[in-house]
PDB file of C-alpha atoms in Angstrom:
ATOM      1  CA  ALA U  16     122.694-109.923 -24.741  1.00 79.00           C
ATOM      2  CA  GLN U  17     119.333-108.191 -25.476  1.00 83.00           C
ATOM      3  CA  SER U  18     118.767-106.576 -28.931  1.00 89.00           C
ATOM      4  CA  VAL U  19     116.175-104.691 -30.751  1.00 94.00           C
ATOM      5  CA  THR U  20     115.349-104.750 -34.484  1.00 95.00           C
ATOM      6  CA  GLN U  21     113.121-102.036 -35.903  1.00 96.00           C
ATOM      7  CA  LEU U  22     111.745-102.982 -39.294  1.00 93.00           C
ATOM      8  CA  GLY U  23     111.792-100.125 -41.737  1.00 91.00           C
ATOM      9  CA  SER U  24     114.177 -97.173 -41.202  1.00 94.00           C
ATOM     10  CA  HIS U  25     111.601 -94.899 -42.938  1.00 96.00           C
ATOM     11  CA  VAL U  26     107.811 -95.124 -42.861  1.00 97.00           C
ATOM     12  CA  SER U  27     105.560 -92.618 -44.642  1.00 97.00           C
ATOM     13  CA  VAL U  28     101.828 -92.250 -44.083  1.00 97.00           C
ATOM     14  CA  SER U  29      99.077 -89.833 -45.001  1.00 97.00           C
ATOM     15  CA  GLU U  30      97.666 -87.564 -42.370  1.00 97.00           C
ATOM     16  CA  GLY U  31      94.694 -89.377 -40.772  1.00 97.00           C
ATOM     17  CA  ALA U  32      96.043 -92.908 -41.681  1.00 97.00           C
ATOM     18  CA  LEU U  33      97.053 -95.606 -39.372  1.00 97.00           C
ATOM     19  CA  VAL U  34     100.575 -95.524 -38.068  1.00 98.00           C
ATOM     20  CA  LEU U  35     102.330 -98.897 -37.499  1.00 98.00           C
ATOM     21  CA  LEU U  36     105.964 -98.911 -36.484  1.00 98.00           C
ATOM     22  CA  ARG U  37     107.459-102.394 -35.949  1.00 97.00           C
ATOM     23  CA  CYS U  38     109.828-103.610 -33.234  1.00 96.00           C
ATOM     24  CA  ASN U  39     111.131-107.038 -32.452  1.00 95.00           C
ATOM     25  CA  TYR U  40     113.356-107.733 -29.506  1.00 93.00           C
ATOM     26  CA  SER U  41     115.383-110.609 -28.347  1.00 90.00           C
ATOM     27  CA  SER U  42     115.762-111.093 -24.623  1.00 79.00           C
ATOM     28  CA  SER U  43     116.841-113.878 -22.381  1.00 72.00           C
ATOM     29  CA  VAL U  44     114.811-112.741 -19.585  1.00 75.00           C
ATOM     30  CA  PRO U  45     111.286-111.241 -19.479  1.00 75.00           C
ATOM     31  CA  PRO U  46     111.823-107.767 -20.887  1.00 82.00           C
ATOM     32  CA  TYR U  47     110.837-104.210 -20.104  1.00 91.00           C
ATOM     33  CA  LEU U  48     110.211-102.462 -23.405  1.00 93.00           C
ATOM     34  CA  PHE U  49     109.878 -98.866 -24.404  1.00 95.00           C
ATOM     35  CA  TRP U  50     109.068 -96.577 -27.204  1.00 97.00           C
ATOM     36  CA  TYR U  51     110.745 -93.105 -27.304  1.00 97.00           C
ATOM     37  CA  VAL U  52     110.179 -90.270 -29.809  1.00 97.00           C
ATOM     38  CA  GLN U  53     112.885 -87.848 -30.794  1.00 94.00           C
ATOM     39  CA  TYR U  54     112.174 -84.498 -32.566  1.00 91.00           C
ATOM     40  CA  PRO U  55     115.114 -82.907 -34.483  1.00 86.00           C
ATOM     41  CA  ASN U  56     117.927 -81.672 -32.358  1.00 79.00           C
ATOM     42  CA  GLN U  57     116.140 -82.782 -29.227  1.00 84.00           C
ATOM     43  CA  GLY U  58     116.489 -85.456 -26.660  1.00 88.00           C
ATOM     44  CA  LEU U  59     114.260 -88.583 -26.296  1.00 93.00           C
ATOM     45  CA  GLN U  60     110.804 -88.400 -24.925  1.00 94.00           C
ATOM     46  CA  LEU U  61     109.250 -91.426 -23.345  1.00 94.00           C
ATOM     47  CA  LEU U  62     105.968 -92.492 -25.397  1.00 96.00           C
ATOM     48  CA  LEU U  63     105.051 -95.586 -23.396  1.00 94.00           C
ATOM     49  CA  LYS U  64     106.530 -98.530 -21.542  1.00 92.00           C
ATOM     50  CA  TYR U  65     105.784-102.258 -20.981  1.00 91.00           C
ATOM     51  CA  THR U  66     106.775-103.572 -17.507  1.00 86.00           C
ATOM     52  CA  SER U  67     105.051-106.980 -17.419  1.00 78.00           C
ATOM     53  CA  ALA U  68     101.577-105.735 -16.586  1.00 76.00           C
ATOM     54  CA  ALA U  69      98.984-105.353 -19.228  1.00 83.00           C
ATOM     55  CA  THR U  70     100.109-106.438 -22.728  1.00 87.00           C
ATOM     56  CA  LEU U  71      98.310-103.502 -24.478  1.00 93.00           C
ATOM     57  CA  VAL U  72      99.980-100.363 -23.340  1.00 94.00           C
ATOM     58  CA  LYS U  73      98.653 -96.914 -23.878  1.00 95.00           C
ATOM     59  CA  GLY U  74     100.976 -93.896 -24.084  1.00 94.00           C
ATOM     60  CA  ILE U  75     100.990 -90.165 -24.754  1.00 94.00           C
ATOM     61  CA  ASN U  76      99.773 -88.517 -27.927  1.00 93.00           C
ATOM     62  CA  GLY U  77      97.323 -91.310 -28.818  1.00 96.00           C
ATOM     63  CA  PHE U  78     100.055 -94.026 -29.267  1.00 97.00           C
ATOM     64  CA  GLU U  79      99.810 -97.578 -28.067  1.00 97.00           C
ATOM     65  CA  ALA U  80     101.784-100.779 -28.350  1.00 97.00           C
ATOM     66  CA  GLU U  81     100.987-104.422 -27.750  1.00 94.00           C
ATOM     67  CA  PHE U  82     103.461-106.841 -26.261  1.00 93.00           C
ATOM     68  CA  LYS U  83     103.285-110.262 -28.022  1.00 92.00           C
ATOM     69  CA  LYS U  84     105.573-112.717 -26.342  1.00 89.00           C
ATOM     70  CA  SER U  85     105.086-115.469 -28.937  1.00 89.00           C
ATOM     71  CA  GLU U  86     106.168-113.101 -31.666  1.00 91.00           C
ATOM     72  CA  THR U  87     108.791-111.238 -29.585  1.00 92.00           C
ATOM     73  CA  SER U  88     107.194-107.987 -30.852  1.00 94.00           C
ATOM     74  CA  PHE U  89     106.212-104.621 -29.525  1.00 95.00           C
ATOM     75  CA  HIS U  90     104.826-102.787 -32.337  1.00 97.00           C
ATOM     76  CA  LEU U  91     103.713 -99.098 -31.969  1.00 98.00           C
ATOM     77  CA  THR U  92     100.436 -97.950 -33.463  1.00 98.00           C
ATOM     78  CA  LYS U  93      98.313 -94.841 -33.711  1.00 98.00           C
ATOM     79  CA  PRO U  94      94.891 -94.956 -35.345  1.00 97.00           C
ATOM     80  CA  SER U  95      95.130 -91.592 -37.039  1.00 97.00           C
ATOM     81  CA  ALA U  96      98.395 -89.811 -37.867  1.00 97.00           C
ATOM     82  CA  HIS U  97      98.800 -86.032 -37.249  1.00 96.00           C
ATOM     83  CA  MET U  98     101.338 -83.830 -38.852  1.00 96.00           C
ATOM     84  CA  SER U  99     102.908 -83.320 -35.415  1.00 95.00           C
ATOM     85  CA  ASP U 100     103.767 -87.052 -35.277  1.00 96.00           C
ATOM     86  CA  ALA U 101     106.558 -86.617 -37.843  1.00 96.00           C
ATOM     87  CA  ALA U 102     109.773 -87.583 -35.831  1.00 96.00           C
ATOM     88  CA  GLU U 103     112.253 -90.430 -35.274  1.00 97.00           C
ATOM     89  CA  TYR U 104     110.906 -93.243 -33.038  1.00 98.00           C
ATOM     90  CA  PHE U 105     113.115 -95.630 -31.131  1.00 97.00           C
ATOM     91  CA  CYS U 106     112.251 -98.923 -29.566  1.00 97.00           C
ATOM     92  CA  ALA U 107     114.344-100.018 -26.547  1.00 95.00           C
ATOM     93  CA  VAL U 108     114.781-102.999 -24.201  1.00 92.00           C
ATOM     94  CA  THR U 109     116.355-103.043 -20.757  1.00 89.00           C
ATOM     95  CA  GLN U 110     119.613-104.928 -20.322  1.00 86.00           C
ATOM     96  CA  ALA U 111     120.618-104.874 -16.635  1.00 84.00           C
ATOM     97  CA  GLN U 112     120.548-101.263 -15.781  1.00 83.00           C
ATOM     98  CA  LYS U 113     120.806 -99.750 -19.272  1.00 89.00           C
ATOM     99  CA  LEU U 114     118.622 -99.367 -22.348  1.00 93.00           C
ATOM    100  CA  VAL U 115     119.496-101.097 -25.647  1.00 93.00           C
ATOM    101  CA  PHE U 116     117.948 -99.199 -28.594  1.00 95.00           C
ATOM    102  CA  GLY U 117     116.962-100.023 -32.113  1.00 96.00           C
ATOM    103  CA  GLN U 118     118.311 -98.046 -34.963  1.00 95.00           C
ATOM    104  CA  GLY U 119     115.123 -95.945 -35.131  1.00 96.00           C
ATOM    105  CA  THR U 120     112.285 -95.353 -37.678  1.00 97.00           C
ATOM    106  CA  ARG U 121     111.750 -91.981 -39.143  1.00 97.00           C
ATOM    107  CA  LEU U 122     108.082 -91.258 -39.626  1.00 97.00           C
ATOM    108  CA  THR U 123     106.961 -88.820 -42.284  1.00 97.00           C
ATOM    109  CA  ILE U 124     103.438 -87.529 -42.516  1.00 97.00           C
ATOM    110  CA  ASN U 125     102.030 -86.552 -45.919  1.00 95.00           C
ATOM    111  CA  PRO U 126      99.359 -83.899 -45.996  1.00 93.00           C
TER     112      PRO U 126
ATOM    113  CA  ASP Z  30     110.394 -81.049 -11.791  1.00 55.00           C
ATOM    114  CA  THR Z  31     112.534 -79.158 -14.348  1.00 76.00           C
ATOM    115  CA  GLY Z  32     113.639 -82.148 -16.268  1.00 92.00           C
ATOM    116  CA  VAL Z  33     117.156 -83.186 -17.120  1.00 96.00           C
ATOM    117  CA  SER Z  34     119.383 -80.425 -18.450  1.00 96.00           C
ATOM    118  CA  GLN Z  35     122.592 -80.512 -20.302  1.00 97.00           C
ATOM    119  CA  ASP Z  36     125.179 -77.963 -20.959  1.00 97.00           C
ATOM    120  CA  PRO Z  37     126.368 -76.860 -23.483  1.00 97.00           C
ATOM    121  CA  ARG Z  38     123.849 -77.761 -26.134  1.00 96.00           C
ATOM    122  CA  HIS Z  39     126.406 -77.417 -28.975  1.00 97.00           C
ATOM    123  CA  LYS Z  40     130.085 -77.568 -28.838  1.00 98.00           C
ATOM    124  CA  ILE Z  41     132.558 -77.252 -31.741  1.00 98.00           C
ATOM    125  CA  THR Z  42     136.107 -78.074 -31.043  1.00 98.00           C
ATOM    126  CA  LYS Z  43     139.338 -78.789 -32.931  1.00 97.00           C
ATOM    127  CA  ARG Z  44     140.808 -82.234 -33.037  1.00 97.00           C
ATOM    128  CA  GLY Z  45     143.089 -82.827 -30.114  1.00 97.00           C
ATOM    129  CA  GLN Z  46     141.282 -80.521 -27.751  1.00 98.00           C
ATOM    130  CA  ASN Z  47     139.666 -81.613 -24.526  1.00 98.00           C
ATOM    131  CA  VAL Z  48     135.950 -80.905 -23.903  1.00 98.00           C
ATOM    132  CA  THR Z  49     133.669 -81.392 -20.889  1.00 98.00           C
ATOM    133  CA  PHE Z  50     129.941 -81.753 -20.832  1.00 98.00           C
ATOM    134  CA  ARG Z  51     127.619 -81.301 -17.839  1.00 98.00           C
ATOM    135  CA  CYS Z  52     124.405 -83.015 -17.005  1.00 98.00           C
ATOM    136  CA  ASP Z  53     121.944 -82.057 -14.187  1.00 97.00           C
ATOM    137  CA  PRO Z  54     119.464 -84.944 -13.597  1.00 96.00           C
ATOM    138  CA  ILE Z  55     115.937 -84.688 -12.119  1.00 94.00           C
ATOM    139  CA  SER Z  56     116.577 -83.835  -8.501  1.00 91.00           C
ATOM    140  CA  GLU Z  57     115.210 -86.990  -6.804  1.00 89.00           C
ATOM    141  CA  HIS Z  58     116.761 -89.451  -9.383  1.00 93.00           C
ATOM    142  CA  ASN Z  59     119.611 -91.419  -7.978  1.00 93.00           C
ATOM    143  CA  ARG Z  60     120.644 -93.068 -11.404  1.00 95.00           C
ATOM    144  CA  LEU Z  61     122.309 -91.231 -14.061  1.00 96.00           C
ATOM    145  CA  TYR Z  62     123.263 -92.552 -17.577  1.00 96.00           C
ATOM    146  CA  TRP Z  63     125.284 -91.325 -20.481  1.00 97.00           C
ATOM    147  CA  TYR Z  64     124.544 -92.359 -24.142  1.00 97.00           C
ATOM    148  CA  ARG Z  65     126.073 -91.400 -27.427  1.00 96.00           C
ATOM    149  CA  GLN Z  66     124.074 -91.134 -30.549  1.00 95.00           C
ATOM    150  CA  THR Z  67     125.591 -90.895 -34.067  1.00 93.00           C
ATOM    151  CA  LEU Z  68     123.620 -89.708 -37.142  1.00 88.00           C
ATOM    152  CA  GLY Z  69     121.080 -92.188 -38.155  1.00 86.00           C
ATOM    153  CA  GLN Z  70     121.557 -94.478 -35.175  1.00 91.00           C
ATOM    154  CA  GLY Z  71     119.921 -95.170 -31.933  1.00 93.00           C
ATOM    155  CA  PRO Z  72     121.663 -94.171 -28.723  1.00 95.00           C
ATOM    156  CA  GLU Z  73     124.478 -96.331 -27.434  1.00 95.00           C
ATOM    157  CA  PHE Z  74     125.188 -96.744 -23.741  1.00 95.00           C
ATOM    158  CA  LEU Z  75     128.342 -95.396 -22.362  1.00 96.00           C
ATOM    159  CA  THR Z  76     128.258 -95.336 -18.604  1.00 96.00           C
ATOM    160  CA  TYR Z  77     125.894 -95.507 -15.632  1.00 94.00           C
ATOM    161  CA  PHE Z  78     126.034 -94.051 -12.078  1.00 95.00           C
ATOM    162  CA  GLN Z  79     123.941 -94.901  -8.955  1.00 93.00           C
ATOM    163  CA  ASN Z  80     124.463 -92.059  -6.659  1.00 92.00           C
ATOM    164  CA  GLU Z  81     128.138 -91.146  -6.876  1.00 92.00           C
ATOM    165  CA  ALA Z  82     129.312 -94.678  -7.828  1.00 92.00           C
ATOM    166  CA  GLN Z  83     130.125 -95.438 -11.474  1.00 92.00           C
ATOM    167  CA  LEU Z  84     128.847 -99.012 -11.720  1.00 92.00           C
ATOM    168  CA  GLU Z  85     129.121 -99.826 -15.467  1.00 90.00           C
ATOM    169  CA  LYS Z  86     131.124 -98.637 -18.418  1.00 91.00           C
ATOM    170  CA  SER Z  87     130.737 -99.568 -22.062  1.00 91.00           C
ATOM    171  CA  ARG Z  88     133.613-100.768 -24.091  1.00 87.00           C
ATOM    172  CA  LEU Z  89     132.835 -97.720 -26.170  1.00 81.00           C
ATOM    173  CA  LEU Z  90     134.234 -95.616 -23.376  1.00 84.00           C
ATOM    174  CA  SER Z  91     137.886 -95.518 -24.349  1.00 87.00           C
ATOM    175  CA  ASP Z  92     140.640 -94.295 -22.145  1.00 92.00           C
ATOM    176  CA  ARG Z  93     140.149 -90.748 -23.447  1.00 95.00           C
ATOM    177  CA  PHE Z  94     136.647 -90.610 -21.912  1.00 96.00           C
ATOM    178  CA  SER Z  95     136.073 -90.065 -18.217  1.00 95.00           C
ATOM    179  CA  ALA Z  96     132.891 -89.475 -16.303  1.00 96.00           C
ATOM    180  CA  GLU Z  97     132.187 -88.249 -12.820  1.00 96.00           C
ATOM    181  CA  ARG Z  98     129.288 -87.710 -10.540  1.00 96.00           C
ATOM    182  CA  PRO Z  99     130.639 -86.077  -7.373  1.00 91.00           C
ATOM    183  CA  LYS Z 100     128.156 -86.077  -4.532  1.00 85.00           C
ATOM    184  CA  GLY Z 101     125.734 -87.964  -6.549  1.00 84.00           C
ATOM    185  CA  SER Z 102     124.164 -84.908  -8.120  1.00 90.00           C
ATOM    186  CA  PHE Z 103     125.360 -83.600 -11.435  1.00 96.00           C
ATOM    187  CA  SER Z 104     127.536 -85.365 -13.699  1.00 97.00           C
ATOM    188  CA  THR Z 105     130.392 -84.462 -16.143  1.00 97.00           C
ATOM    189  CA  LEU Z 106     131.722 -86.271 -19.139  1.00 97.00           C
ATOM    190  CA  GLU Z 107     135.194 -85.359 -20.339  1.00 97.00           C
ATOM    191  CA  ILE Z 108     136.712 -86.265 -23.570  1.00 97.00           C
ATOM    192  CA  GLN Z 109     140.419 -85.816 -23.949  1.00 97.00           C
ATOM    193  CA  ARG Z 110     142.305 -85.451 -27.209  1.00 97.00           C
ATOM    194  CA  THR Z 111     139.078 -85.303 -29.280  1.00 97.00           C
ATOM    195  CA  GLU Z 112     139.067 -87.136 -32.559  1.00 96.00           C
ATOM    196  CA  GLN Z 113     136.698 -86.605 -35.574  1.00 95.00           C
ATOM    197  CA  GLY Z 114     135.044 -89.885 -34.709  1.00 94.00           C
ATOM    198  CA  ASP Z 115     133.860 -88.398 -31.424  1.00 96.00           C
ATOM    199  CA  SER Z 116     131.466 -86.163 -33.251  1.00 97.00           C
ATOM    200  CA  ALA Z 117     127.966 -87.200 -31.984  1.00 96.00           C
ATOM    201  CA  MET Z 118     125.134 -86.221 -29.870  1.00 95.00           C
ATOM    202  CA  TYR Z 119     125.906 -87.047 -26.133  1.00 97.00           C
ATOM    203  CA  LEU Z 120     122.732 -87.769 -24.248  1.00 96.00           C
ATOM    204  CA  CYS Z 121     122.242 -87.900 -20.520  1.00 97.00           C
ATOM    205  CA  ALA Z 122     119.350 -89.638 -18.707  1.00 96.00           C
ATOM    206  CA  SER Z 123     118.260 -90.132 -15.157  1.00 96.00           C
ATOM    207  CA  SER Z 124     115.882 -92.352 -13.409  1.00 93.00           C
ATOM    208  CA  LEU Z 125     114.563 -93.336 -10.015  1.00 89.00           C
ATOM    209  CA  GLU Z 126     113.876 -96.962 -10.794  1.00 78.00           C
ATOM    210  CA  PRO Z 127     116.359 -99.072 -12.989  1.00 71.00           C
ATOM    211  CA  TYR Z 128     114.104 -98.297 -16.046  1.00 77.00           C
ATOM    212  CA  GLU Z 129     111.996 -95.396 -17.307  1.00 86.00           C
ATOM    213  CA  GLN Z 130     114.872 -93.221 -17.972  1.00 93.00           C
ATOM    214  CA  TYR Z 131     114.143 -89.507 -18.702  1.00 94.00           C
ATOM    215  CA  PHE Z 132     116.582 -87.906 -21.271  1.00 95.00           C
ATOM    216  CA  GLY Z 133     117.988 -84.542 -21.503  1.00 96.00           C
ATOM    217  CA  PRO Z 134     118.172 -82.379 -24.731  1.00 94.00           C
ATOM    218  CA  GLY Z 135     121.652 -83.652 -25.457  1.00 95.00           C
ATOM    219  CA  THR Z 136     125.003 -81.955 -26.268  1.00 96.00           C
ATOM    220  CA  ARG Z 137     125.935 -81.989 -29.980  1.00 96.00           C
ATOM    221  CA  LEU Z 138     129.705 -82.247 -30.372  1.00 97.00           C
ATOM    222  CA  THR Z 139     131.470 -81.445 -33.629  1.00 97.00           C
ATOM    223  CA  VAL Z 140     135.147 -82.109 -34.011  1.00 98.00           C
ATOM    224  CA  THR Z 141     136.792 -80.317 -36.832  1.00 96.00           C
TER     225      THR Z 141
END
């Protein structure tokens, strides 16, 4: 079965600093990978997806992620954090027809 | 494209009562999913429909839970004889392809 591990349940960065959220997956087949963002009391919004095309994937709001098969990783980055980036971020991998999510990383932005 | 909608957004019920949630997917999406999210956790898969057929159910979906998608449009999730452990956010998602799922705002259930 596929699984996702997000390293760090809480990450805090200063406004303008680099954001790095870590995701490692295990999959017996070539995976499709996703990052979602969730603001308080809201559903999940798709940030970006990897579907076996380019290994560097660009998403919305300035986020990008790089698929590294050798490291089984799909880390999310943003060069310069903005206060509006404060939210919960989830990495997910497909397993048959469904998504398997990590436990999430709460991102806090310090002014 | 109005997105996935869910109703109600919040539900407070007493233990032992039955509750029903509704999900309206994006109109052209033939796949519909239900997930449950508890505090501090990622969403967990409950069940999946392709058109009106329920094709997969998680072991998390006990006999007290039932989901339907009549005519392949909206879906309902019913929980019978609610327990305090059922308190969670119930998320619905839809997709056209078997990935890239679009989520609704969720229904937050509190069982007292």
